[in-house]
Coordinates of C-alpha atoms in Angstrom, one line a residue:
Chain A
M1 CA 18.6 128.1 129.0
N2 CA 21.0 128.2 132.1
P3 CA 24.5 128.0 130.4
I4 CA 25.6 126.0 133.5
S5 CA 23.3 123.4 133.4
S6 CA 23.6 122.9 129.9
Q7 CA 27.4 121.7 130.0
P8 CA 28.2 118.1 130.8
S9 CA 29.3 117.9 134.0
P10 CA 30.5 115.1 136.3
L11 CA 28.2 116.6 139.1
G12 CA 25.4 114.7 137.8
S13 CA 26.7 111.5 139.8
M14 CA 27.6 112.9 142.9
N15 CA 24.9 112.7 145.9
D16 CA 23.4 115.9 147.4
A17 CA 25.7 116.1 150.3
A18 CA 29.1 116.3 148.1
L19 CA 26.9 118.8 146.2
L20 CA 25.9 120.5 149.2
R21 CA 29.5 121.0 150.1
L22 CA 30.5 122.2 146.7
V23 CA 28.0 124.8 147.1
A24 CA 29.4 125.9 150.4
E25 CA 32.6 126.2 148.8
R26 CA 30.8 128.7 146.5
R27 CA 30.3 126.4 143.4
P28 CA 27.3 127.7 141.5
E29 CA 27.2 124.8 139.1
A30 CA 26.7 122.6 142.2
L31 CA 23.6 124.6 143.3
A32 CA 22.2 124.6 140.1
E33 CA 22.3 120.8 140.2
L34 CA 21.0 121.0 143.4
Y35 CA 18.0 122.9 142.2
G36 CA 17.5 120.5 139.5
R37 CA 17.0 117.5 141.1
H38 CA 14.7 119.1 144.3
S39 CA 12.9 122.4 142.8
S40 CA 10.0 120.2 141.0
T41 CA 9.1 118.6 144.5
L42 CA 9.6 121.6 146.3
L43 CA 7.4 123.7 144.1
A44 CA 4.7 120.8 144.6
L45 CA 5.2 121.6 148.4
G46 CA 4.7 125.4 147.6
K47 CA 1.7 125.1 145.2
R48 CA 0.2 123.0 148.3
I49 CA 1.1 125.5 151.0
L50 CA 0.5 128.6 149.1
G51 CA -1.8 127.7 146.8
S52 CA 0.1 129.3 143.6
V53 CA 2.5 128.2 141.7
S54 CA 3.9 131.7 141.0
D55 CA 4.2 132.4 144.7
G56 CA 5.8 129.1 145.2
E57 CA 8.4 130.2 142.8
E58 CA 9.5 132.9 144.6
I59 CA 9.9 130.9 147.8
L60 CA 12.0 128.4 145.6
Q61 CA 14.3 131.2 144.7
E62 CA 14.3 132.4 148.1
A63 CA 15.0 129.3 149.7
F64 CA 18.1 128.0 147.2
V65 CA 19.5 131.6 148.0
H66 CA 19.4 130.9 151.5
V67 CA 21.1 127.6 150.8
W68 CA 23.8 128.9 148.8
K69 CA 24.6 131.4 151.7
H70 CA 24.4 129.0 154.5
A71 CA 25.1 125.6 152.9
D72 CA 27.6 125.1 155.5
R73 CA 25.2 125.0 158.3
Y74 CA 23.9 121.6 156.8
D75 CA 24.8 118.9 159.4
P76 CA 24.7 115.4 157.5
A77 CA 24.2 113.8 161.4
R78 CA 20.9 115.6 161.8
S79 CA 18.9 115.2 158.0
S80 CA 19.4 114.0 154.5
V81 CA 19.8 117.1 152.1
S82 CA 16.5 116.5 150.8
T83 CA 15.0 116.8 153.8
W84 CA 16.9 119.9 155.0
L85 CA 15.8 121.5 151.5
V86 CA 12.2 120.8 152.2
L87 CA 12.2 122.0 155.8
I88 CA 13.9 125.1 154.5
F89 CA 11.4 125.5 152.0
R90 CA 8.3 124.6 154.1
S91 CA 9.4 127.0 157.0
R92 CA 9.4 129.9 154.5
A93 CA 6.4 129.2 152.5
I94 CA 4.7 129.0 156.1
D95 CA 6.1 132.5 156.5
R96 CA 4.5 133.6 153.4
L97 CA 1.0 131.8 154.4
R98 CA 1.1 133.3 157.8
N99 CA 1.9 136.9 156.2
R100 CA -0.9 136.7 153.7
K101 CA -3.1 135.9 156.6
V102 CA -5.8 134.2 154.4
V103 CA -4.6 130.6 155.4
E104 CA -8.4 129.2 154.9
R105 CA -8.7 130.8 151.4
T106 CA -5.4 129.5 150.3
H107 CA -6.0 126.0 151.9
E108 CA -9.0 125.4 149.9
A109 CA -7.4 126.6 146.7
A110 CA -4.4 124.2 147.3
H111 CA -7.2 121.6 147.6
L112 CA -9.1 122.9 144.2
C113 CA -6.2 123.2 142.0
S114 CA -3.7 120.4 142.0
P115 CA -3.8 119.2 138.5
P116 CA -1.3 116.5 137.4
E117 CA -1.0 118.5 134.1
N118 CA 1.5 120.4 136.0
A119 CA 3.5 117.1 136.1
S120 CA 7.6 118.1 135.5
P121 CA 8.0 118.5 131.8
E122 CA 11.9 118.5 132.4
G123 CA 11.9 114.8 131.2
P124 CA 11.0 111.6 132.6
E125 CA 11.5 111.1 136.3
S126 CA 13.7 108.5 137.5
V127 CA 12.2 105.6 138.4
F128 CA 13.7 105.5 142.2
L129 CA 11.9 109.0 142.5
H130 CA 8.6 107.8 140.9
E131 CA 8.7 104.6 143.3
R132 CA 9.2 107.0 146.3
R133 CA 6.3 109.2 145.1
E134 CA 3.9 106.5 144.6
R135 CA 5.0 104.6 148.0
V136 CA 4.5 108.0 149.9
R137 CA 1.0 108.7 148.2
R138 CA -0.2 105.2 148.9
E139 CA 0.6 105.4 152.6
M140 CA -0.5 109.0 153.0
E141 CA -4.1 107.9 151.4
K142 CA -3.9 104.9 153.9
L143 CA -4.1 107.5 157.1
P144 CA -7.5 107.7 158.8
P145 CA -8.9 111.3 157.8
E146 CA -9.0 112.3 160.9
Q147 CA -5.2 111.6 161.7
R148 CA -4.4 113.0 157.8
Q149 CA -6.1 116.3 159.3
V150 CA -3.8 116.8 161.9
L151 CA -1.0 116.1 160.2
D152 CA -2.1 118.5 157.3
L153 CA -2.7 121.0 159.6
A154 CA 0.6 120.9 161.4
F155 CA 2.8 120.1 158.4
Y156 CA 1.0 121.9 155.6
E157 CA 0.0 124.7 157.5
G158 CA 2.6 125.1 160.3
L159 CA 0.2 125.0 163.1
T160 CA 0.9 124.1 166.4
Q161 CA -0.5 121.0 168.4
T162 CA -2.7 124.0 170.4
E163 CA -3.7 125.6 167.4
I164 CA -4.9 122.5 165.7
A165 CA -7.0 121.8 168.5
A166 CA -8.4 125.4 168.5
K167 CA -8.8 125.1 164.5
A168 CA -10.4 121.5 164.6
D169 CA -12.5 122.2 168.1
L170 CA -11.0 119.1 169.3
P171 CA -9.3 118.6 172.6
L172 CA -5.7 118.8 172.6
G173 CA -5.0 115.4 174.0
T174 CA -7.2 114.1 171.1
V175 CA -4.9 116.0 168.6
K176 CA -2.0 114.9 170.4
T177 CA -3.1 111.3 169.9
R178 CA -3.8 111.5 166.4
T179 CA -0.7 113.4 165.5
L180 CA 1.5 110.7 167.2
L181 CA -0.7 107.9 165.6
A182 CA -0.1 109.4 162.1
M183 CA 3.8 109.9 162.5
K184 CA 4.4 106.4 163.8
K185 CA 2.4 104.9 161.1
L186 CA 4.3 107.2 158.3
R187 CA 7.7 106.2 160.3
N188 CA 6.8 102.4 159.9
A189 CA 5.4 102.6 156.7
L190 CA 8.0 104.5 154.9
R191 CA 10.9 102.6 156.7
D192 CA 12.6 101.8 153.5
E193 CA 12.6 105.1 152.2
I194 CA 13.8 106.8 155.2
R195 CA 16.7 104.1 155.3
Q196 CA 17.8 105.4 151.7
L197 CA 17.9 109.0 153.0
L198 CA 20.1 107.9 156.4
Chain B
M1 CA 8.7 98.9 173.5
N2 CA 8.2 99.7 177.3
E3 CA 5.8 102.4 178.5
Q4 CA 8.9 104.6 179.2
T5 CA 10.6 104.5 176.1
Q6 CA 6.8 105.1 174.1
S7 CA 6.5 108.0 176.0
S8 CA 9.7 109.1 175.3
E9 CA 9.0 108.8 171.5
D10 CA 6.2 110.5 171.6
Q11 CA 7.8 113.6 173.2
T12 CA 10.3 113.3 170.7
I13 CA 7.7 113.2 168.0
L14 CA 5.9 116.1 169.6
A15 CA 9.3 118.0 170.0
V16 CA 10.1 117.4 166.3
L17 CA 6.8 119.0 165.5
D18 CA 7.0 122.1 167.7
A19 CA 10.0 122.9 166.3
L20 CA 8.7 122.7 162.7
G21 CA 5.8 124.5 163.7
S22 CA 7.7 127.8 165.5
G23 CA 7.7 129.2 162.4
A24 CA 10.8 131.6 162.9
P25 CA 11.3 133.6 159.8
D26 CA 14.8 131.7 159.2
S27 CA 14.0 128.4 160.5
G28 CA 13.8 125.2 158.7
E29 CA 17.1 124.1 160.5
I30 CA 16.3 120.3 162.0
P31 CA 15.6 120.7 165.5
V32 CA 18.6 119.9 167.9
L33 CA 17.2 117.2 170.4
R34 CA 20.7 115.9 172.2
S35 CA 18.9 114.8 175.4
D36 CA 20.3 111.2 174.5
E37 CA 21.1 109.1 171.6
T38 CA 18.0 107.4 171.1
A39 CA 15.9 110.4 171.3
E40 CA 18.2 112.3 168.6
T41 CA 18.1 109.0 166.5
L42 CA 14.3 108.9 166.6
A43 CA 14.3 112.7 166.1
R44 CA 16.1 111.9 162.8
L45 CA 13.8 109.3 161.8
Y46 CA 10.7 111.2 162.3
T47 CA 12.2 114.4 160.5
E48 CA 13.2 112.4 157.7
A49 CA 9.3 110.9 157.8
L50 CA 8.2 114.8 157.7
G51 CA 10.7 115.3 154.6
L52 CA 9.2 112.5 152.7
I53 CA 5.6 114.0 152.7
P54 CA 5.9 116.5 149.9
Y55 CA 6.8 113.5 147.3
E56 CA 2.8 112.5 147.6
F57 CA 2.4 115.1 145.1
D58 CA 3.1 115.1 141.6
P59 CA 6.3 117.3 140.9
V60 CA 5.6 120.7 139.6
A61 CA 8.4 122.2 137.2
P62 CA 9.5 125.7 137.8
R63 CA 9.6 128.2 134.9
P64 CA 13.2 128.3 133.8
E65 CA 13.3 131.9 134.4
V66 CA 13.1 131.1 137.9
K67 CA 16.5 129.2 137.6
D68 CA 18.0 131.9 135.8
R69 CA 17.0 134.5 138.2
L70 CA 18.3 132.2 141.0
M71 CA 21.7 131.8 139.2
A72 CA 22.0 135.2 138.2
A73 CA 21.4 136.1 142.1
V74 CA 24.5 133.6 143.3
T75 CA 26.7 134.4 140.5
G76 CA 26.7 138.2 140.9
E77 CA 26.2 139.0 137.6
G78 CA 23.4 139.8 135.7
A79 CA 20.5 142.0 136.7
A80 CA 21.9 142.6 140.2
A81 CA 24.8 144.5 138.5
S82 CA 25.5 144.5 142.4
T83 CA 25.9 142.0 144.8
T84 CA 22.4 141.5 145.9
A85 CA 19.1 139.8 145.2
V86 CA 16.4 141.0 146.8
G87 CA 13.7 138.0 147.9
A88 CA 9.6 138.7 147.9
T89 CA 9.9 139.1 151.3
G90 CA 12.6 141.6 151.2
E91 CA 15.6 139.3 151.8
R92 CA 18.5 140.6 150.7
A93 CA 20.9 137.7 149.6
V94 CA 24.3 139.0 149.7
V95 CA 26.8 137.3 147.5
R96 CA 30.1 137.7 149.3
E97 CA 32.5 137.1 146.9
A98 CA 33.1 135.9 143.3
P99 CA 32.6 132.6 142.8
P100 CA 35.4 130.4 141.9
G101 CA 35.5 127.6 139.2
P102 CA 34.2 127.2 135.9
V103 CA 31.2 129.8 136.0
A104 CA 32.9 132.7 134.1
V105 CA 29.6 132.3 132.2
P106 CA 27.7 135.3 131.6
A107 CA 24.6 134.9 133.5
P108 CA 21.1 135.9 131.7
V109 CA 19.7 139.1 131.6
V110 CA 17.1 138.7 134.4
P111 CA 14.2 141.1 134.3
L112 CA 13.7 142.9 137.2
R113 CA 10.7 142.7 139.5
P114 CA 8.9 145.7 140.8
S115 CA 11.0 145.7 144.3
Q116 CA 14.3 145.5 142.0
E117 CA 13.7 148.3 139.8
V118 CA 16.3 151.1 139.8
R119 CA 15.2 153.9 140.1
V120 CA 17.2 156.8 138.3
Q121 CA 17.3 160.0 139.8
R122 CA 17.0 162.3 137.2
T123 CA 18.9 165.6 137.8
A124 CA 17.7 168.6 136.3
P125 CA 20.1 170.8 133.6
S126 CA 21.8 173.4 134.8
P127 CA 20.0 176.9 133.5
V128 CA 22.4 178.4 131.0
I129 CA 21.4 181.9 130.6
Q130 CA 21.9 183.7 127.4
P131 CA 21.0 187.0 126.3
R132 CA 18.3 187.7 124.5
R133 CA 18.2 189.7 120.9
P134 CA 15.6 190.6 119.0
S135 CA 15.4 188.0 116.0
R136 CA 13.3 187.5 112.9
W137 CA 13.4 183.9 112.6
P138 CA 10.7 183.0 114.7
L139 CA 8.2 185.0 112.8
A140 CA 9.7 183.5 109.4
I141 CA 9.6 180.2 111.1
A142 CA 6.2 180.4 112.3
A143 CA 4.8 181.7 108.8
T144 CA 6.3 178.5 107.4
V145 CA 4.9 176.4 109.9
A146 CA 1.5 177.9 109.2
F147 CA 1.8 177.6 105.5
L148 CA 2.9 174.1 105.7
A149 CA -0.2 173.5 108.0
L150 CA -2.7 175.0 105.6
G151 CA -1.2 172.9 102.9
L152 CA -1.3 169.6 104.9
S153 CA -5.0 170.3 105.7
G154 CA -5.7 170.9 102.1
L155 CA -4.1 167.5 101.2
L156 CA -5.8 166.1 103.9
F157 CA -9.4 167.4 103.2
Y158 CA -8.7 166.3 99.6
G159 CA -8.0 163.0 100.7
L160 CA -11.0 162.8 102.8
L161 CA -13.5 163.8 100.4
Q162 CA -11.6 161.0 97.8
Q163 CA -12.1 158.5 100.7
G164 CA -16.0 159.3 101.3
R165 CA -16.5 159.0 98.0
K166 CA -14.7 155.7 97.4
I167 CA -16.4 154.4 100.6
E168 CA -19.6 155.3 98.8
Q169 CA -18.8 153.5 95.8
L170 CA -17.9 150.4 97.8
T171 CA -21.2 150.3 99.9
R172 CA -23.1 150.5 96.7
E173 CA -21.3 147.7 95.5
K174 CA -21.3 145.8 98.7
N175 CA -25.3 146.4 99.0
A176 CA -25.5 145.2 95.2
A177 CA -23.6 142.1 95.9
E178 CA -25.8 141.5 98.9
A179 CA -28.8 141.8 97.1
R180 CA -27.5 139.6 94.3
A181 CA -26.4 137.2 97.1
Q182 CA -30.0 137.4 98.7
Q183 CA -31.6 136.5 95.4
A184 CA -29.5 133.9 94.7
A185 CA -30.1 132.2 98.3
A186 CA -33.6 132.6 97.6
A187 CA -33.7 130.9 94.2
A188 CA -31.5 128.1 95.9
G189 CA -33.6 128.0 98.7
E190 CA -36.6 127.8 96.6
T191 CA -34.9 125.3 94.6
D192 CA -33.6 123.1 97.7
R193 CA -37.1 123.2 99.2
A194 CA -38.8 122.1 95.8
E195 CA -36.6 119.0 95.8
M196 CA -36.9 118.1 99.1
V197 CA -40.7 118.1 98.7
R198 CA -40.0 115.7 95.6
M199 CA -37.9 113.5 97.6
R200 CA -40.4 113.3 100.3
E201 CA -43.0 112.1 97.9
N202 CA -41.0 110.0 96.3
L203 CA -40.4 108.4 99.4
A204 CA -43.8 108.2 100.4
L205 CA -44.8 106.7 97.2
M206 CA -42.1 104.2 97.6
T207 CA -42.8 103.0 101.3
S208 CA -46.9 103.3 100.6
P209 CA -48.2 99.7 101.5
A210 CA -50.6 99.4 98.2
V211 CA -47.6 100.4 95.7
E212 CA -47.0 98.5 92.8
V213 CA -43.4 97.7 91.8
S214 CA -42.5 96.6 88.5
P215 CA -39.0 96.1 87.2
M216 CA -37.7 97.6 84.0
R217 CA -35.5 94.8 82.2
P218 CA -32.8 95.3 79.4
M219 CA -34.6 94.6 75.8
G220 CA -32.8 93.4 72.6
E221 CA -31.4 90.0 71.7
P222 CA -28.6 90.6 72.8
P223 CA -29.3 93.3 75.2
L224 CA -28.6 96.8 73.6
Q225 CA -27.4 98.0 77.3
P226 CA -27.6 94.7 79.7
N227 CA -26.5 96.6 82.6
A228 CA -29.4 99.1 82.1
R229 CA -32.1 98.5 84.9
G230 CA -34.9 100.3 86.7
V231 CA -37.7 99.8 89.0
L232 CA -41.2 101.7 88.6
Y233 CA -43.3 102.5 91.3
V234 CA -46.9 103.1 90.9
K235 CA -49.3 104.4 93.9
A236 CA -52.8 102.6 94.4
D237 CA -54.3 105.5 92.8
H238 CA -52.6 104.4 89.5
Q239 CA -51.5 108.1 88.9
H240 CA -49.1 108.5 90.6
W241 CA -45.7 107.1 89.4
Y242 CA -41.9 107.3 90.4
L243 CA -39.4 105.5 88.4
A244 CA -35.3 105.0 89.2
L245 CA -33.2 104.1 86.5
E246 CA -29.6 103.4 86.7
G247 CA -26.6 102.1 84.3
L248 CA -28.0 103.5 81.3
E249 CA -25.1 104.3 79.3
P250 CA -24.7 108.5 78.0
A251 CA -27.0 108.8 74.9
P252 CA -24.7 109.3 71.9
Q253 CA -24.5 112.3 70.3
G254 CA -27.6 114.0 68.9
K255 CA -29.8 111.4 70.6
A256 CA -31.8 111.2 73.6
Y257 CA -33.7 108.7 76.0
K258 CA -37.4 108.8 75.9
L259 CA -40.0 107.4 78.2
W260 CA -43.1 105.8 77.0
F261 CA -46.4 104.6 78.4
D262 CA -48.1 101.9 76.4
A263 CA -51.6 103.1 77.1
D264 CA -55.1 102.5 75.3
Q265 CA -54.4 105.5 73.3
G266 CA -51.1 104.0 71.9
P267 CA -47.9 105.1 73.0
V268 CA -47.9 108.2 75.1
S269 CA -44.6 110.2 75.7
G270 CA -43.2 110.5 79.1
G271 CA -40.5 112.9 78.1
A272 CA -36.9 112.9 77.0
F273 CA -34.2 112.8 79.1
T274 CA -30.1 112.3 79.4
A275 CA -28.1 110.0 81.5
Q276 CA -25.0 110.7 83.0
P277 CA -22.0 107.9 83.5
G278 CA -22.4 106.6 86.8
A279 CA -25.5 108.5 87.7
P280 CA -29.2 107.1 88.5
V281 CA -32.0 108.7 86.5
E282 CA -35.1 109.6 88.7
L283 CA -38.4 110.5 86.9
G284 CA -41.8 110.9 88.1
S285 CA -45.3 112.4 88.0
K286 CA -48.5 112.5 89.5
Q287 CA -50.5 111.3 86.3
M288 CA -50.2 108.2 84.3
P289 CA -52.2 107.8 80.8
A290 CA -55.4 105.9 81.3
G291 CA -54.8 102.0 80.5
T292 CA -51.1 101.8 80.7
K293 CA -50.2 98.6 80.3
A294 CA -46.4 99.0 80.0
V295 CA -43.6 101.4 80.3
M296 CA -40.7 101.4 77.6
V297 CA -37.2 103.6 77.5
T298 CA -36.2 104.1 74.1
L299 CA -33.2 105.8 72.4
E300 CA -34.4 108.6 69.8
D301 CA -32.9 110.4 67.1
D302 CA -35.7 112.9 67.7
P303 CA -36.5 114.1 71.0
Q304 CA -40.0 115.5 69.9
A305 CA -40.9 112.4 68.1
A306 CA -44.7 111.5 68.8
T307 CA -44.1 107.7 68.7
P308 CA -41.0 105.5 69.4
Q309 CA -38.9 105.3 66.5
G310 CA -35.6 104.3 68.1
P311 CA -34.6 100.9 69.7
E312 CA -36.1 99.8 73.1
I313 CA -33.7 100.0 75.9
L314 CA -35.7 99.1 79.0
R315 CA -39.2 98.0 79.5
A316 CA -41.8 97.0 82.6
A317 CA -44.3 95.2 81.2
A318 CA -45.8 94.0 84.5
V319 CA -47.9 97.6 85.0
Y320 CA -51.3 97.6 85.8
Q321 CA -53.4 100.5 85.8
I322 CA -56.9 100.9 86.4
S323 CA -58.4 104.3 85.1

């Protein structure tokens, strides 16, 4: 057990941005708190992108080391901390995926192995987060398959619009239209959640 | 929303996605779109929408070691023993200074991954040149070693012999035990088979459409054993019969129950039997004396008695038999 996280701390009541400021001041316990809040969501993303939990754990460590080093780069005017973490993690995971050069196989594997039994054993998730997950899941499922496809290729595989068009054998204009529709639907559907992040 | 705004929004969305898809190794930062305030706000909204996408999955908790490694890396203690932590892609995370604050807790020991293994170069010891001088010690040592080896060999050989004898003995015992077990199993199997055949025959008899059924009732005034009862099944051939008795008390010491057929020739013994508390008694045969009119159970002092002497416990009177 990590000695830092085992001690009662007022950090638990601080918001993410305040924690990140402490991280920028070289306070490891703040990093540990941030890790505790976001690691499970990030690892789920890593599992989806890489198809492997152990690879995701490596990326998780790298991403948080990056956060430790560059916490001062975070700009609260440009994104929430959770989104900042997601994008840092995603970028590194996709970089790993490209290095592997087995995009297709891992994509399929990720679909095949997404068992719910790996749900966080660290304790009951907060009702707030649970509702967020339910809402996001519901709205993502509502997207038409063709829109979901281009969004997945862009977000989980890091493909550009041109690359998606080539991969899906679609005209570039169609890909862009579908992507725009998906993004707008998502933004509208998740308006409340986005407002909470601002 | 007018067309111009729509177009601007589309451009913003595509710019956000393009910035995400650029895939620079150290990217992950939010794209800067500062063309105007509207675009900046839109970029923020769509970026947050993207940031929410991973929440569609159930959380996956990392192993505790991952956090331990991370904290060891950032606190500069533990495995690193220096100020670097090496990521899987080779990134070196340099911890620039000792962290302030309440983190003087020793970090846990972190197992090194292959990429982190510390390779220790072994330096060969400096050769020491010593003058040679003839010695008899090597010869004495060699002789001692040879002697000890010989003794050890003898001991080992003796041990092997003993072990071989023991193995033979155990093998014989095992074979004998297996043979006994096979015989017992065969006997048990035979018994089981016979019992199965008997049960099958009795069942066939009881379910036969032409079977005659006669209840056996307690006898005596008052009944000697009021709880005793039974049913007699007689096949249509009036030869094959099956008797099921219940509630008979165990016979007193020195006495036995006996079954009798009241036939043309007088009482014919059907054999003696015992009863256990609560256990049913089942009797049967493929032969019944000619002219049997009734079947009785008596409690006899002499199990070998040729005629009923003891009190009658049960009787089935309505038995008809055609010889």
